[in-house]
PDB file of C-alpha atoms in Angstrom:
ATOM      1  CA  MET A   1      93.074 -28.057-180.380  1.00  0.00           C
ATOM      2  CA  SER A   2      91.637 -30.717-178.027  1.00  0.00           C
ATOM      3  CA  ALA A   3      92.859 -28.983-175.116  1.00  0.00           C
ATOM      4  CA  ALA A   4      90.930 -25.641-176.247  1.00  0.00           C
ATOM      5  CA  ARG A   5      87.973 -28.207-177.119  1.00  0.00           C
ATOM      6  CA  ASN A   6      88.183 -29.959-173.533  1.00  0.00           C
ATOM      7  CA  ARG A   7      87.725 -26.184-171.868  1.00  0.00           C
ATOM      8  CA  LEU A   8      84.997 -25.605-173.928  1.00  0.00           C
ATOM      9  CA  VAL A   9      83.368 -28.726-173.068  1.00  0.00           C
ATOM     10  CA  ASN A  10      83.722 -28.197-169.495  1.00  0.00           C
ATOM     11  CA  ALA A  11      82.667 -24.242-169.572  1.00  0.00           C
ATOM     12  CA  LEU A  12      79.808 -25.475-171.110  1.00  0.00           C
ATOM     13  CA  ARG A  13      79.081 -28.233-168.446  1.00  0.00           C
ATOM     14  CA  ARG A  14      79.577 -25.429-165.705  1.00  0.00           C
ATOM     15  CA  SER A  15      77.197 -22.868-167.537  1.00  0.00           C
ATOM     16  CA  MET A  16      74.708 -25.548-167.538  1.00  0.00           C
ATOM     17  CA  LEU A  17      75.024 -26.731-164.342  1.00  0.00           C
ATOM     18  CA  GLN A  18      74.780 -22.943-163.124  1.00  0.00           C
ATOM     19  CA  ARG A  19      71.547 -22.374-165.390  1.00  0.00           C
ATOM     20  CA  ALA A  20      69.878 -25.873-163.891  1.00  0.00           C
ATOM     21  CA  ALA A  21      70.778 -23.949-160.373  1.00  0.00           C
ATOM     22  CA  LEU A  22      69.342 -20.887-161.003  1.00  0.00           C
ATOM     23  CA  ARG A  23      66.677 -22.644-162.546  1.00  0.00           C
ATOM     24  CA  ARG A  24      65.700 -23.892-159.269  1.00  0.00           C
ATOM     25  CA  GLN A  25      66.514 -21.173-157.473  1.00  0.00           C
ATOM     26  CA  ALA A  26      64.113 -19.052-159.614  1.00  0.00           C
ATOM     27  CA  ASP A  27      61.185 -22.033-159.205  1.00  0.00           C
ATOM     28  CA  THR A  28      61.629 -21.792-155.586  1.00  0.00           C
ATOM     29  CA  ALA A  29      61.747 -18.149-155.507  1.00  0.00           C
ATOM     30  CA  ARG A  30      58.480 -18.516-157.717  1.00  0.00           C
ATOM     31  CA  ALA A  31      56.628 -20.466-155.839  1.00  0.00           C
ATOM     32  CA  ALA A  32      57.310 -18.714-152.600  1.00  0.00           C
ATOM     33  CA  PHE A  33      55.795 -16.009-153.981  1.00  0.00           C
ATOM     34  CA  LYS A  34      52.295 -17.531-154.763  1.00  0.00           C
ATOM     35  CA  PRO A  35      49.371 -16.915-153.309  1.00  0.00           C
ATOM     36  CA  ARG A  36      49.286 -20.400-151.428  1.00  0.00           C
ATOM     37  CA  ALA A  37      52.465 -20.550-150.032  1.00  0.00           C
ATOM     38  CA  LEU A  38      52.380 -17.259-148.556  1.00  0.00           C
ATOM     39  CA  ILE A  39      48.836 -17.751-146.903  1.00  0.00           C
ATOM     40  CA  ASP A  40      50.362 -21.492-145.602  1.00  0.00           C
ATOM     41  CA  ARG A  41      53.429 -19.385-144.216  1.00  0.00           C
ATOM     42  CA  GLY A  42      51.368 -16.739-142.595  1.00  0.00           C
ATOM     43  CA  LYS A  43      49.337 -19.402-141.292  1.00  0.00           C
ATOM     44  CA  TYR A  44      52.624 -21.438-139.900  1.00  0.00           C
ATOM     45  CA  ARG A  45      53.572 -18.091-138.606  1.00  0.00           C
ATOM     46  CA  LEU A  46      50.796 -17.332-136.862  1.00  0.00           C
ATOM     47  CA  GLN A  47      50.181 -20.943-135.242  1.00  0.00           C
ATOM     48  CA  ALA A  48      53.937 -20.435-133.864  1.00  0.00           C
ATOM     49  CA  LYS A  49      53.182 -17.365-132.427  1.00  0.00           C
ATOM     50  CA  VAL A  50      49.842 -18.536-131.000  1.00  0.00           C
ATOM     51  CA  ASP A  51      51.768 -21.707-129.442  1.00  0.00           C
ATOM     52  CA  ASP A  52      54.628 -19.406-127.862  1.00  0.00           C
ATOM     53  CA  THR A  53      51.536 -17.469-126.455  1.00  0.00           C
ATOM     54  CA  ALA A  54      50.107 -20.211-125.148  1.00  0.00           C
ATOM     55  CA  GLN A  55      52.830 -21.905-123.340  1.00  0.00           C
ATOM     56  CA  ALA A  56      53.812 -18.383-121.564  1.00  0.00           C
ATOM     57  CA  VAL A  57      50.464 -18.535-120.340  1.00  0.00           C
ATOM     58  CA  ARG A  58      51.084 -22.330-119.155  1.00  0.00           C
ATOM     59  CA  ASP A  59      54.506 -20.948-117.585  1.00  0.00           C
ATOM     60  CA  GLU A  60      52.560 -17.882-115.605  1.00  0.00           C
ATOM     61  CA  PHE A  61      49.990 -20.090-114.449  1.00  0.00           C
ATOM     62  CA  ARG A  62      52.104 -22.586-113.036  1.00  0.00           C
ATOM     63  CA  SER A  63      54.154 -19.872-111.336  1.00  0.00           C
ATOM     64  CA  ASN A  64      50.798 -18.011-109.943  1.00  0.00           C
ATOM     65  CA  ARG A  65      48.064 -20.655-109.944  1.00  0.00           C
ATOM     66  CA  LEU A  66      45.966 -19.073-106.862  1.00  0.00           C
ATOM     67  CA  PRO A  67      46.366 -15.686-108.124  1.00  0.00           C
ATOM     68  CA  ILE A  68      45.574 -16.483-111.564  1.00  0.00           C
ATOM     69  CA  ALA A  69      42.345 -18.569-110.399  1.00  0.00           C
ATOM     70  CA  LEU A  70      41.047 -16.312-108.248  1.00  0.00           C
ATOM     71  CA  ALA A  71      41.359 -13.614-111.186  1.00  0.00           C
ATOM     72  CA  ALA A  72      39.780 -16.305-113.428  1.00  0.00           C
ATOM     73  CA  VAL A  73      36.588 -16.869-110.557  1.00  0.00           C
ATOM     74  CA  ALA A  74      36.148 -12.977-110.107  1.00  0.00           C
ATOM     75  CA  GLY A  75      35.939 -12.450-113.780  1.00  0.00           C
ATOM     76  CA  THR A  76      33.270 -15.501-114.325  1.00  0.00           C
ATOM     77  CA  LEU A  77      31.472 -13.697-111.166  1.00  0.00           C
ATOM     78  CA  TRP A  78      31.653 -10.349-113.191  1.00  0.00           C
ATOM     79  CA  LEU A  79      30.239 -11.880-116.565  1.00  0.00           C
ATOM     80  CA  LEU A  80      27.591 -13.584-114.601  1.00  0.00           C
ATOM     81  CA  ARG A  81      26.492 -11.076-112.746  1.00  0.00           C
ATOM     82  CA  GLU A  82      22.912 -10.233-113.933  1.00  0.00           C
ATOM     83  CA  PRO A  83      21.753 -13.710-113.430  1.00  0.00           C
ATOM     84  CA  ILE A  84      23.496 -13.846-110.173  1.00  0.00           C
ATOM     85  CA  LYS A  85      21.666 -10.662-109.112  1.00  0.00           C
ATOM     86  CA  GLU A  86      18.529 -12.330-110.513  1.00  0.00           C
ATOM     87  CA  HIS A  87      18.462 -15.804-109.244  1.00  0.00           C
ATOM     88  CA  ALA A  88      20.207 -15.294-105.661  1.00  0.00           C
ATOM     89  CA  PRO A  89      17.225 -14.356-103.452  1.00  0.00           C
ATOM     90  CA  ARG A  90      15.357 -17.615-104.510  1.00  0.00           C
ATOM     91  CA  LEU A  91      17.890 -19.567-103.918  1.00  0.00           C
ATOM     92  CA  ALA A  92      18.475 -17.886-100.547  1.00  0.00           C
ATOM     93  CA  ARG A  93      15.105 -18.480 -99.861  1.00  0.00           C
ATOM     94  CA  ARG A  94      15.160 -22.339-100.736  1.00  0.00           C
ATOM     95  CA  ILE A  95      18.126 -22.980 -98.396  1.00  0.00           C
ATOM     96  CA  GLN A  96      16.622 -21.000 -96.022  1.00  0.00           C
ATOM     97  CA  ASN A  97      13.748 -23.094 -96.077  1.00  0.00           C
ATOM     98  CA  VAL A  98      15.471 -26.463 -96.403  1.00  0.00           C
ATOM     99  CA  ALA A  99      17.116 -25.499 -93.491  1.00  0.00           C
ATOM    100  CA  SER A 100      13.909 -24.683 -91.282  1.00  0.00           C
ATOM    101  CA  ASP A 101      12.421 -27.960 -92.415  1.00  0.00           C
ATOM    102  CA  LEU A 102      15.536 -29.683 -91.400  1.00  0.00           C
ATOM    103  CA  ALA A 103      15.252 -27.930 -87.819  1.00  0.00           C
ATOM    104  CA  ASP A 104      11.666 -28.686 -87.577  1.00  0.00           C
ATOM    105  CA  ARG A 105      12.389 -32.850 -88.059  1.00  0.00           C
ATOM    106  CA  LEU A 106      15.476 -32.579 -85.552  1.00  0.00           C
ATOM    107  CA  ARG A 107      13.035 -30.597 -82.786  1.00  0.00           C
ATOM    108  CA  PRO A 108       9.742 -32.392 -81.300  1.00  0.00           C
ATOM    109  CA  ALA A 109       6.671 -31.161 -83.110  1.00  0.00           C
ATOM    110  CA  THR A 110       4.148 -31.433 -79.889  1.00  0.00           C
ATOM    111  CA  ALA A 111       4.201 -31.627 -76.192  1.00  0.00           C
ATOM    112  CA  GLY A 112       3.258 -35.641 -77.108  1.00  0.00           C
ATOM    113  CA  ALA A 113       5.984 -36.010 -78.605  1.00  0.00           C
ATOM    114  CA  ALA A 114       7.769 -34.803 -75.378  1.00  0.00           C
ATOM    115  CA  GLU A 115       5.764 -37.166 -73.305  1.00  0.00           C
ATOM    116  CA  ASP A 116       6.682 -39.817 -76.030  1.00  0.00           C
ATOM    117  CA  ILE A 117      10.324 -39.314 -75.735  1.00  0.00           C
ATOM    118  CA  GLU A 118       9.501 -39.863 -71.290  1.00  0.00           C
ATOM    119  CA  GLN A 119       7.928 -42.762 -72.088  1.00  0.00           C
ATOM    120  CA  MET A 120      10.725 -44.255 -73.839  1.00  0.00           C
ATOM    121  CA  GLU A 121      13.018 -43.485 -71.115  1.00  0.00           C
ATOM    122  CA  GLU A 122      11.136 -44.964 -68.383  1.00  0.00           C
ATOM    123  CA  ASP A 123      10.366 -48.265 -70.506  1.00  0.00           C
ATOM    124  CA  ASP A 124      14.306 -48.119 -70.774  1.00  0.00           C
ATOM    125  CA  GLU A 125      15.159 -47.617 -66.835  1.00  0.00           C
ATOM    126  CA  ALA A 126      12.399 -50.328 -66.241  1.00  0.00           C
ATOM    127  CA  LEU A 127      14.422 -53.073 -68.672  1.00  0.00           C
ATOM    128  CA  ARG A 128      17.360 -52.267 -66.715  1.00  0.00           C
TER     129      ARG A 128
END
């Protein structure tokens, strides 16, 4: 009877171990279907997709820097087209005024200034 008893004890232990394993699996499955776990899993998968997409964009930009940069500049200018249309004429007038002021400073303003330059040249010759 002791052999039969040992078999029963061993079977009871195996069944207790199986029951504990099944409970752990059921608890894990139950926890996996709780709303918080589902949200966390969704966030993780979404973040993984975003990271993969960002990496692909970085790789493409490294491969094609100039065309993508030109497209980005063109897109930015297109987005700002209305303010540019509004402010471009004023900016052009300002640049034109600055250029004309600079040209006026570089050329002699009057005939008296030309005479002063001739006088300075004569003084330089006299000093030689």
